[in-house]
PDB file of C-alpha atoms in Angstrom:
ATOM      1  CA  MET A   1     117.465-126.862 135.868  1.00 77.00           C
ATOM      2  CA  PRO A   2     119.110-123.339 135.024  1.00 94.00           C
ATOM      3  CA  ILE A   3     118.476-120.697 137.873  1.00 98.00           C
ATOM      4  CA  LYS A   4     116.290-117.834 136.314  1.00 98.00           C
ATOM      5  CA  LEU A   5     115.371-115.891 139.532  1.00 98.00           C
ATOM      6  CA  ILE A   6     117.356-115.283 142.451  1.00 98.00           C
ATOM      7  CA  ALA A   7     115.843-113.928 145.613  1.00 98.00           C
ATOM      8  CA  SER A   8     117.797-112.594 148.577  1.00 98.00           C
ATOM      9  CA  ASP A   9     117.068-111.368 151.972  1.00 98.00           C
ATOM     10  CA  MET A  10     118.947-108.269 152.725  1.00 97.00           C
ATOM     11  CA  ASP A  11     120.115-107.898 156.605  1.00 94.00           C
ATOM     12  CA  GLY A  12     122.293-110.771 157.847  1.00 95.00           C
ATOM     13  CA  SER A  13     122.271-112.280 154.388  1.00 98.00           C
ATOM     14  CA  LEU A  14     123.361-110.081 151.471  1.00 98.00           C
ATOM     15  CA  LEU A  15     124.413-107.034 153.710  1.00 97.00           C
ATOM     16  CA  THR A  16     127.161-107.534 156.227  1.00 97.00           C
ATOM     17  CA  SER A  17     126.588-106.451 159.882  1.00 95.00           C
ATOM     18  CA  ASP A  18     127.486-102.792 159.218  1.00 94.00           C
ATOM     19  CA  LYS A  19     124.981-102.888 156.217  1.00 93.00           C
ATOM     20  CA  ARG A  20     127.486-102.997 153.219  1.00 95.00           C
ATOM     21  CA  LEU A  21     126.622-104.801 150.018  1.00 96.00           C
ATOM     22  CA  PRO A  22     129.427-107.182 148.752  1.00 97.00           C
ATOM     23  CA  PRO A  23     132.005-104.892 146.840  1.00 96.00           C
ATOM     24  CA  ASP A  24     131.447-106.676 143.537  1.00 94.00           C
ATOM     25  CA  PHE A  25     127.714-106.646 143.733  1.00 96.00           C
ATOM     26  CA  PHE A  26     126.766-104.327 140.955  1.00 96.00           C
ATOM     27  CA  ASP A  27     129.300-106.146 138.454  1.00 96.00           C
ATOM     28  CA  LEU A  28     127.617-109.410 139.552  1.00 96.00           C
ATOM     29  CA  LEU A  29     124.332-108.099 138.925  1.00 96.00           C
ATOM     30  CA  GLU A  30     125.512-106.959 135.239  1.00 96.00           C
ATOM     31  CA  GLN A  31     126.627-110.704 134.650  1.00 97.00           C
ATOM     32  CA  LEU A  32     123.355-112.092 135.890  1.00 97.00           C
ATOM     33  CA  ARG A  33     121.195-109.637 133.631  1.00 96.00           C
ATOM     34  CA  ALA A  34     123.426-110.531 130.673  1.00 97.00           C
ATOM     35  CA  ARG A  35     122.512-114.081 131.131  1.00 97.00           C
ATOM     36  CA  GLY A  36     118.671-113.328 131.757  1.00 97.00           C
ATOM     37  CA  ILE A  37     118.931-114.096 135.285  1.00 98.00           C
ATOM     38  CA  ARG A  38     116.605-111.681 137.505  1.00 98.00           C
ATOM     39  CA  PHE A  39     117.742-110.675 141.227  1.00 98.00           C
ATOM     40  CA  ALA A  40     115.023-109.723 143.706  1.00 98.00           C
ATOM     41  CA  ALA A  41     115.706-108.027 147.037  1.00 98.00           C
ATOM     42  CA  ALA A  42     113.498-109.687 149.821  1.00 98.00           C
ATOM     43  CA  SER A  43     113.270-107.741 152.853  1.00 95.00           C
ATOM     44  CA  GLY A  44     111.195-106.117 155.440  1.00 92.00           C
ATOM     45  CA  ARG A  45     112.375-102.809 154.443  1.00 92.00           C
ATOM     46  CA  ALA A  46     110.276-100.408 152.333  1.00 94.00           C
ATOM     47  CA  TYR A  47     110.267-100.084 148.634  1.00 96.00           C
ATOM     48  CA  TYR A  48     111.549 -96.632 148.580  1.00 94.00           C
ATOM     49  CA  THR A  49     114.429 -97.449 151.058  1.00 94.00           C
ATOM     50  CA  LEU A  50     115.412-100.412 149.029  1.00 95.00           C
ATOM     51  CA  ARG A  51     115.677 -98.415 145.970  1.00 95.00           C
ATOM     52  CA  GLU A  52     117.692 -95.901 147.765  1.00 93.00           C
ATOM     53  CA  ASN A  53     119.986 -98.850 149.062  1.00 93.00           C
ATOM     54  CA  PHE A  54     120.715-100.070 145.279  1.00 95.00           C
ATOM     55  CA  ALA A  55     121.221 -96.503 143.742  1.00 91.00           C
ATOM     56  CA  PRO A  56     122.143 -96.027 140.925  1.00 90.00           C
ATOM     57  CA  TYR A  57     121.022 -99.660 139.870  1.00 93.00           C
ATOM     58  CA  ALA A  58     117.590 -99.673 141.588  1.00 94.00           C
ATOM     59  CA  ASP A  59     115.743-100.109 138.117  1.00 93.00           C
ATOM     60  CA  ARG A  60     117.681-103.326 137.579  1.00 93.00           C
ATOM     61  CA  LEU A  61     116.455-105.161 140.463  1.00 96.00           C
ATOM     62  CA  ASP A  62     112.964-106.605 141.554  1.00 98.00           C
ATOM     63  CA  TYR A  63     111.634-106.184 144.994  1.00 98.00           C
ATOM     64  CA  LEU A  64     109.759-108.132 147.601  1.00 98.00           C
ATOM     65  CA  CYS A  65     109.307-105.579 150.231  1.00 96.00           C
ATOM     66  CA  GLU A  66     107.670-105.066 153.751  1.00 95.00           C
ATOM     67  CA  ASN A  67     108.137-108.877 154.302  1.00 94.00           C
ATOM     68  CA  GLY A  68     106.038-109.583 151.327  1.00 96.00           C
ATOM     69  CA  ALA A  69     103.145-106.913 151.376  1.00 97.00           C
ATOM     70  CA  PHE A  70     104.499-105.470 148.433  1.00 97.00           C
ATOM     71  CA  VAL A  71     106.013-106.753 145.263  1.00 98.00           C
ATOM     72  CA  SER A  72     107.455-104.872 142.263  1.00 97.00           C
ATOM     73  CA  CYS A  73     109.059-106.436 139.315  1.00 96.00           C
ATOM     74  CA  GLY A  74     110.639-104.770 136.420  1.00 92.00           C
ATOM     75  CA  GLY A  75     109.490-101.283 137.865  1.00 91.00           C
ATOM     76  CA  LYS A  76     105.840-102.426 138.041  1.00 94.00           C
ATOM     77  CA  VAL A  77     103.945-103.078 141.151  1.00 96.00           C
ATOM     78  CA  ILE A  78     102.481-106.457 140.760  1.00 96.00           C
ATOM     79  CA  CYS A  79     101.080-106.952 144.258  1.00 95.00           C
ATOM     80  CA  THR A  80     100.281-105.220 147.508  1.00 97.00           C
ATOM     81  CA  ASP A  81      98.258-106.206 150.609  1.00 97.00           C
ATOM     82  CA  ALA A  82      97.123-103.660 153.002  1.00 97.00           C
ATOM     83  CA  LEU A  83      95.803-104.362 156.428  1.00 98.00           C
ATOM     84  CA  ASP A  84      92.324-103.781 157.706  1.00 97.00           C
ATOM     85  CA  PRO A  85      92.235-100.384 158.999  1.00 97.00           C
ATOM     86  CA  ALA A  86      90.143-101.355 161.964  1.00 97.00           C
ATOM     87  CA  LEU A  87      92.799-103.963 162.928  1.00 97.00           C
ATOM     88  CA  VAL A  88      95.541-101.182 162.630  1.00 98.00           C
ATOM     89  CA  HIS A  89      93.665 -99.168 165.118  1.00 97.00           C
ATOM     90  CA  GLU A  90      93.471-101.952 167.513  1.00 97.00           C
ATOM     91  CA  ILE A  91      97.301-102.577 167.113  1.00 97.00           C
ATOM     92  CA  ILE A  92      97.766 -98.896 167.878  1.00 97.00           C
ATOM     93  CA  ASP A  93      95.756 -99.228 171.008  1.00 96.00           C
ATOM     94  CA  CYS A  94      97.433-102.424 172.335  1.00 95.00           C
ATOM     95  CA  CYS A  95     100.828-101.030 171.768  1.00 93.00           C
ATOM     96  CA  GLU A  96     100.029 -97.910 174.001  1.00 88.00           C
ATOM     97  CA  ALA A  97     100.252-100.360 176.850  1.00 89.00           C
ATOM     98  CA  LEU A  98     103.768-101.516 175.779  1.00 92.00           C
ATOM     99  CA  PRO A  99     106.163 -98.430 176.398  1.00 82.00           C
ATOM    100  CA  GLU A 100     109.318-100.016 175.061  1.00 90.00           C
ATOM    101  CA  ALA A 101     107.604-100.836 171.692  1.00 93.00           C
ATOM    102  CA  GLN A 102     108.160 -98.290 168.957  1.00 96.00           C
ATOM    103  CA  LEU A 103     105.461 -98.672 166.543  1.00 96.00           C
ATOM    104  CA  VAL A 104     105.898 -97.952 162.642  1.00 97.00           C
ATOM    105  CA  LEU A 105     102.816 -98.007 160.349  1.00 98.00           C
ATOM    106  CA  CYS A 106     104.123 -98.867 156.802  1.00 97.00           C
ATOM    107  CA  GLY A 107     102.540 -97.290 154.092  1.00 96.00           C
ATOM    108  CA  GLN A 108     103.483 -97.663 150.444  1.00 94.00           C
ATOM    109  CA  ASN A 109     105.241 -94.196 150.040  1.00 94.00           C
ATOM    110  CA  ARG A 110     106.140 -93.377 153.671  1.00 96.00           C
ATOM    111  CA  ALA A 111     105.934 -94.941 157.137  1.00 96.00           C
ATOM    112  CA  PHE A 112     104.543 -92.986 160.232  1.00 97.00           C
ATOM    113  CA  HIS A 113     105.443 -93.292 163.889  1.00 96.00           C
ATOM    114  CA  LYS A 114     105.562 -91.056 166.895  1.00 95.00           C
ATOM    115  CA  GLN A 115     108.655 -89.296 167.992  1.00 94.00           C
ATOM    116  CA  PRO A 116     110.951 -91.953 169.431  1.00 92.00           C
ATOM    117  CA  PRO A 117     113.567 -91.803 172.103  1.00 92.00           C
ATOM    118  CA  PRO A 118     116.909 -90.675 170.442  1.00 93.00           C
ATOM    119  CA  GLU A 119     118.456 -94.075 170.442  1.00 94.00           C
ATOM    120  CA  TYR A 120     115.720 -95.438 168.195  1.00 94.00           C
ATOM    121  CA  ASP A 121     116.311 -92.907 165.382  1.00 91.00           C
ATOM    122  CA  PRO A 122     119.242 -94.824 163.503  1.00 91.00           C
ATOM    123  CA  HIS A 123     117.200 -97.869 163.493  1.00 89.00           C
ATOM    124  CA  LEU A 124     114.146 -96.147 161.941  1.00 89.00           C
ATOM    125  CA  GLN A 125     116.262 -94.152 159.711  1.00 87.00           C
ATOM    126  CA  CYS A 126     117.974 -97.315 158.422  1.00 87.00           C
ATOM    127  CA  TYR A 127     114.654 -99.043 157.240  1.00 89.00           C
ATOM    128  CA  TYR A 128     112.165 -96.205 156.586  1.00 91.00           C
ATOM    129  CA  VAL A 129     114.016 -93.303 154.762  1.00 90.00           C
ATOM    130  CA  GLN A 130     110.735 -91.399 153.997  1.00 93.00           C
ATOM    131  CA  HIS A 131     108.698 -91.026 157.211  1.00 93.00           C
ATOM    132  CA  GLN A 132     106.479 -88.780 159.087  1.00 95.00           C
ATOM    133  CA  VAL A 133     106.179 -88.241 162.761  1.00 95.00           C
ATOM    134  CA  LEU A 134     102.632 -87.818 164.148  1.00 96.00           C
ATOM    135  CA  GLY A 135     101.270 -87.241 167.868  1.00 95.00           C
ATOM    136  CA  ASP A 136      98.391 -89.578 167.157  1.00 96.00           C
ATOM    137  CA  LEU A 137      98.891 -92.578 164.830  1.00 97.00           C
ATOM    138  CA  HIS A 138      94.978 -92.839 164.581  1.00 97.00           C
ATOM    139  CA  GLN A 139      95.221 -90.023 162.304  1.00 96.00           C
ATOM    140  CA  VAL A 140      96.737 -92.172 159.338  1.00 97.00           C
ATOM    141  CA  SER A 141      94.235 -92.667 156.789  1.00 95.00           C
ATOM    142  CA  GLU A 142      96.171 -94.141 153.943  1.00 95.00           C
ATOM    143  CA  PRO A 143      96.427 -97.943 153.404  1.00 97.00           C
ATOM    144  CA  ILE A 144      98.963 -99.708 155.749  1.00 98.00           C
ATOM    145  CA  LEU A 145     100.776-102.666 154.492  1.00 98.00           C
ATOM    146  CA  LYS A 146     102.561-103.693 157.537  1.00 97.00           C
ATOM    147  CA  VAL A 147     102.872-102.860 161.238  1.00 98.00           C
ATOM    148  CA  ALA A 148     106.482-102.978 162.378  1.00 96.00           C
ATOM    149  CA  ILE A 149     107.630-102.815 165.884  1.00 97.00           C
ATOM    150  CA  CYS A 150     111.050-101.939 167.260  1.00 96.00           C
ATOM    151  CA  ASN A 151     112.229-102.740 170.911  1.00 96.00           C
ATOM    152  CA  LEU A 152     115.937-102.227 171.555  1.00 96.00           C
ATOM    153  CA  LYS A 153     115.625-103.908 174.991  1.00 95.00           C
ATOM    154  CA  ASP A 154     113.579-107.150 174.334  1.00 96.00           C
ATOM    155  CA  ILE A 155     111.702-107.675 171.114  1.00 96.00           C
ATOM    156  CA  HIS A 156     110.768-111.145 172.161  1.00 95.00           C
ATOM    157  CA  ALA A 157     108.897-109.562 175.191  1.00 95.00           C
ATOM    158  CA  THR A 158     106.947-107.553 172.773  1.00 97.00           C
ATOM    159  CA  TYR A 159     106.235-110.548 170.712  1.00 96.00           C
ATOM    160  CA  ALA A 160     105.036-112.524 173.546  1.00 96.00           C
ATOM    161  CA  ALA A 161     102.621-109.762 174.537  1.00 96.00           C
ATOM    162  CA  LEU A 162     101.048-109.189 171.032  1.00 97.00           C
ATOM    163  CA  GLU A 163     101.190-112.730 169.493  1.00 97.00           C
ATOM    164  CA  PRO A 164      98.378-114.207 171.542  1.00 97.00           C
ATOM    165  CA  VAL A 165      96.199-111.225 170.920  1.00 97.00           C
ATOM    166  CA  PHE A 166      96.644-111.114 167.143  1.00 97.00           C
ATOM    167  CA  GLY A 167      98.305-114.242 166.172  1.00 96.00           C
ATOM    168  CA  LYS A 168      95.094-116.049 164.839  1.00 96.00           C
ATOM    169  CA  ARG A 169      94.164-112.852 162.639  1.00 97.00           C
ATOM    170  CA  LEU A 170      97.660-111.913 161.307  1.00 97.00           C
ATOM    171  CA  ASN A 171     101.242-113.161 160.593  1.00 95.00           C
ATOM    172  CA  VAL A 172     103.031-112.193 163.604  1.00 96.00           C
ATOM    173  CA  VAL A 173     106.821-112.776 163.182  1.00 93.00           C
ATOM    174  CA  VAL A 174     110.067-111.742 164.754  1.00 92.00           C
ATOM    175  CA  SER A 175     112.169-110.218 161.821  1.00 89.00           C
ATOM    176  CA  GLY A 176     115.323-109.140 163.445  1.00 86.00           C
ATOM    177  CA  ASP A 177     117.391-108.634 166.690  1.00 89.00           C
ATOM    178  CA  TYR A 178     115.194-105.567 167.641  1.00 94.00           C
ATOM    179  CA  TRP A 179     112.149-105.869 165.228  1.00 95.00           C
ATOM    180  CA  MET A 180     109.059-107.629 164.779  1.00 95.00           C
ATOM    181  CA  ASP A 181     106.341-107.386 162.029  1.00 95.00           C
ATOM    182  CA  MET A 182     102.690-107.736 161.649  1.00 97.00           C
ATOM    183  CA  MET A 183     101.042-108.494 158.088  1.00 96.00           C
ATOM    184  CA  ASN A 184      97.876-110.236 156.839  1.00 97.00           C
ATOM    185  CA  PRO A 185      97.831-113.930 157.398  1.00 97.00           C
ATOM    186  CA  GLN A 186      98.950-115.201 154.051  1.00 96.00           C
ATOM    187  CA  VAL A 187     101.586-112.511 153.611  1.00 97.00           C
ATOM    188  CA  ASN A 188     105.236-113.378 153.919  1.00 96.00           C
ATOM    189  CA  LYS A 189     108.437-113.438 151.707  1.00 97.00           C
ATOM    190  CA  GLY A 190     107.554-116.823 150.388  1.00 97.00           C
ATOM    191  CA  TRP A 191     103.860-115.883 149.225  1.00 97.00           C
ATOM    192  CA  ALA A 192     105.498-112.769 147.595  1.00 98.00           C
ATOM    193  CA  LEU A 193     107.958-114.783 145.846  1.00 98.00           C
ATOM    194  CA  GLN A 194     105.225-117.096 144.560  1.00 98.00           C
ATOM    195  CA  GLN A 195     103.341-113.977 143.228  1.00 98.00           C
ATOM    196  CA  MET A 196     106.838-112.985 141.475  1.00 98.00           C
ATOM    197  CA  GLN A 197     107.284-116.475 140.049  1.00 98.00           C
ATOM    198  CA  GLN A 198     103.752-116.631 138.667  1.00 98.00           C
ATOM    199  CA  TYR A 199     104.184-113.197 137.039  1.00 98.00           C
ATOM    200  CA  LEU A 200     107.532-114.118 135.508  1.00 97.00           C
ATOM    201  CA  GLY A 201     106.686-117.585 134.534  1.00 98.00           C
ATOM    202  CA  VAL A 202     109.388-118.940 136.551  1.00 98.00           C
ATOM    203  CA  THR A 203     109.193-122.179 138.500  1.00 98.00           C
ATOM    204  CA  LYS A 204     110.284-123.035 142.079  1.00 98.00           C
ATOM    205  CA  GLU A 205     112.966-125.294 140.718  1.00 98.00           C
ATOM    206  CA  GLU A 206     114.427-122.173 138.650  1.00 98.00           C
ATOM    207  CA  THR A 207     114.576-120.087 141.836  1.00 98.00           C
ATOM    208  CA  MET A 208     117.440-119.635 144.233  1.00 98.00           C
ATOM    209  CA  ALA A 209     116.978-117.946 147.657  1.00 98.00           C
ATOM    210  CA  PHE A 210     118.941-116.825 150.767  1.00 98.00           C
ATOM    211  CA  GLY A 211     118.001-116.058 154.004  1.00 98.00           C
ATOM    212  CA  ASP A 212     119.140-115.958 157.668  1.00 97.00           C
ATOM    213  CA  TYR A 213     116.202-115.328 159.927  1.00 93.00           C
ATOM    214  CA  TYR A 214     112.624-116.733 160.846  1.00 92.00           C
ATOM    215  CA  ASN A 215     110.851-114.376 158.572  1.00 92.00           C
ATOM    216  CA  ASP A 216     112.855-115.909 155.608  1.00 96.00           C
ATOM    217  CA  ILE A 217     111.504-119.546 156.232  1.00 96.00           C
ATOM    218  CA  GLN A 218     108.879-119.314 153.545  1.00 97.00           C
ATOM    219  CA  LEU A 219     111.261-117.623 151.210  1.00 98.00           C
ATOM    220  CA  LEU A 220     113.432-120.539 151.445  1.00 98.00           C
ATOM    221  CA  GLU A 221     110.810-122.947 151.086  1.00 98.00           C
ATOM    222  CA  GLN A 222     109.622-121.490 147.849  1.00 98.00           C
ATOM    223  CA  ALA A 223     113.027-121.960 146.203  1.00 98.00           C
ATOM    224  CA  GLY A 224     114.375-124.978 144.745  1.00 98.00           C
ATOM    225  CA  GLU A 225     117.795-124.054 145.599  1.00 98.00           C
ATOM    226  CA  SER A 226     117.544-122.686 148.983  1.00 98.00           C
ATOM    227  CA  TYR A 227     120.818-121.350 151.123  1.00 98.00           C
ATOM    228  CA  VAL A 228     120.684-120.656 154.769  1.00 98.00           C
ATOM    229  CA  MET A 229     123.603-118.100 155.747  1.00 98.00           C
ATOM    230  CA  ALA A 230     126.334-119.719 158.142  1.00 98.00           C
ATOM    231  CA  ASN A 231     125.700-116.884 160.504  1.00 97.00           C
ATOM    232  CA  ALA A 232     121.961-117.789 160.924  1.00 97.00           C
ATOM    233  CA  GLN A 233     120.366-119.134 164.165  1.00 91.00           C
ATOM    234  CA  LYS A 234     120.952-122.916 164.473  1.00 93.00           C
ATOM    235  CA  GLU A 235     117.219-123.603 164.165  1.00 95.00           C
ATOM    236  CA  MET A 236     117.154-122.029 160.655  1.00 97.00           C
ATOM    237  CA  PHE A 237     119.544-124.697 159.028  1.00 97.00           C
ATOM    238  CA  ALA A 238     116.575-127.170 158.870  1.00 97.00           C
ATOM    239  CA  TYR A 239     114.892-124.756 156.278  1.00 97.00           C
ATOM    240  CA  GLY A 240     117.521-124.932 153.638  1.00 97.00           C
ATOM    241  CA  LYS A 241     118.899-127.408 151.269  1.00 97.00           C
ATOM    242  CA  HIS A 242     122.423-125.709 151.464  1.00 98.00           C
ATOM    243  CA  ILE A 243     124.526-123.552 153.721  1.00 98.00           C
ATOM    244  CA  ALA A 244     126.252-120.479 152.501  1.00 98.00           C
ATOM    245  CA  PRO A 245     129.151-118.785 153.751  1.00 98.00           C
ATOM    246  CA  SER A 246     128.459-115.977 156.337  1.00 98.00           C
ATOM    247  CA  ASN A 247     127.304-112.382 155.335  1.00 98.00           C
ATOM    248  CA  GLU A 248     130.723-111.006 156.566  1.00 98.00           C
ATOM    249  CA  GLU A 249     132.257-113.345 153.860  1.00 98.00           C
ATOM    250  CA  TYR A 250     129.617-112.142 151.183  1.00 98.00           C
ATOM    251  CA  GLY A 251     128.420-115.563 151.092  1.00 98.00           C
ATOM    252  CA  VAL A 252     125.453-114.577 148.746  1.00 98.00           C
ATOM    253  CA  ALA A 253     127.709-113.185 146.283  1.00 98.00           C
ATOM    254  CA  GLN A 254     130.180-116.424 146.579  1.00 97.00           C
ATOM    255  CA  ILE A 255     127.447-118.794 145.919  1.00 98.00           C
ATOM    256  CA  ILE A 256     126.187-117.012 142.977  1.00 98.00           C
ATOM    257  CA  ARG A 257     129.531-116.732 141.413  1.00 97.00           C
ATOM    258  CA  ARG A 258     130.271-120.338 141.998  1.00 97.00           C
ATOM    259  CA  VAL A 259     127.040-122.070 141.629  1.00 97.00           C
ATOM    260  CA  VAL A 260     125.120-120.019 139.065  1.00 97.00           C
ATOM    261  CA  LEU A 261     127.837-118.373 136.977  1.00 95.00           C
ATOM    262  CA  GLY A 262     130.050-121.327 137.269  1.00 91.00           C
ATOM    263  CA  GLU A 263     133.246-119.442 138.433  1.00 84.00           C
ATOM    264  CA  GLU A 264     136.153-121.327 140.513  1.00 67.00           C
TER     265      GLU A 264
END
């Protein structure tokens, strides 16, 4: 069945380790558009950050943002899912006892965090280009789509501390080497992809997806043609039908050109 929708994770999949897109990506995007095939960026990154990442072609993509808590298609917001404010305050209080955990409250238009140690600045700037530094995160009153936590020393230790407390009430997932995310229980990239498929009238069999990390599992499961990147953790290979070349080899672009566009 012809592919009508392609969804790709960003870090570790579409992007190289130094955060570069494939050099031919925008040409590839134009070829897909000419054939009526949509491309969606599926990421833990914020919507406003992704639009900056893809400028000046931002309006030509669809977006599954904040690990699925925000979905935009054709420039229209089709789905958001905010956390219960009481639960957000509980997370803030719990993280006060975890000094290495740098907490980020992810709103629709900006992120909120305390002043971090200098070594955290590049990591926060990379994912949240619009942000506000506050002395007290309890002051935030706008809806929060996701709580992200960065720990440059041991994100798995932070996960081990928070998952037993919140795991039955939230989707708690390690999303990168230094990051973990907390969203509403049903929210993940696969759920977001399903919302987009329903909106566009595209089936699972008409969808291709790429991913490399644990927060991509449901994304891969929601696509008929699923590709795990060669650079992924070995546990991830069970969740894809195929293996794509690594992100350093621009594997996403390679597969799209060969499988979707039919290039040799």
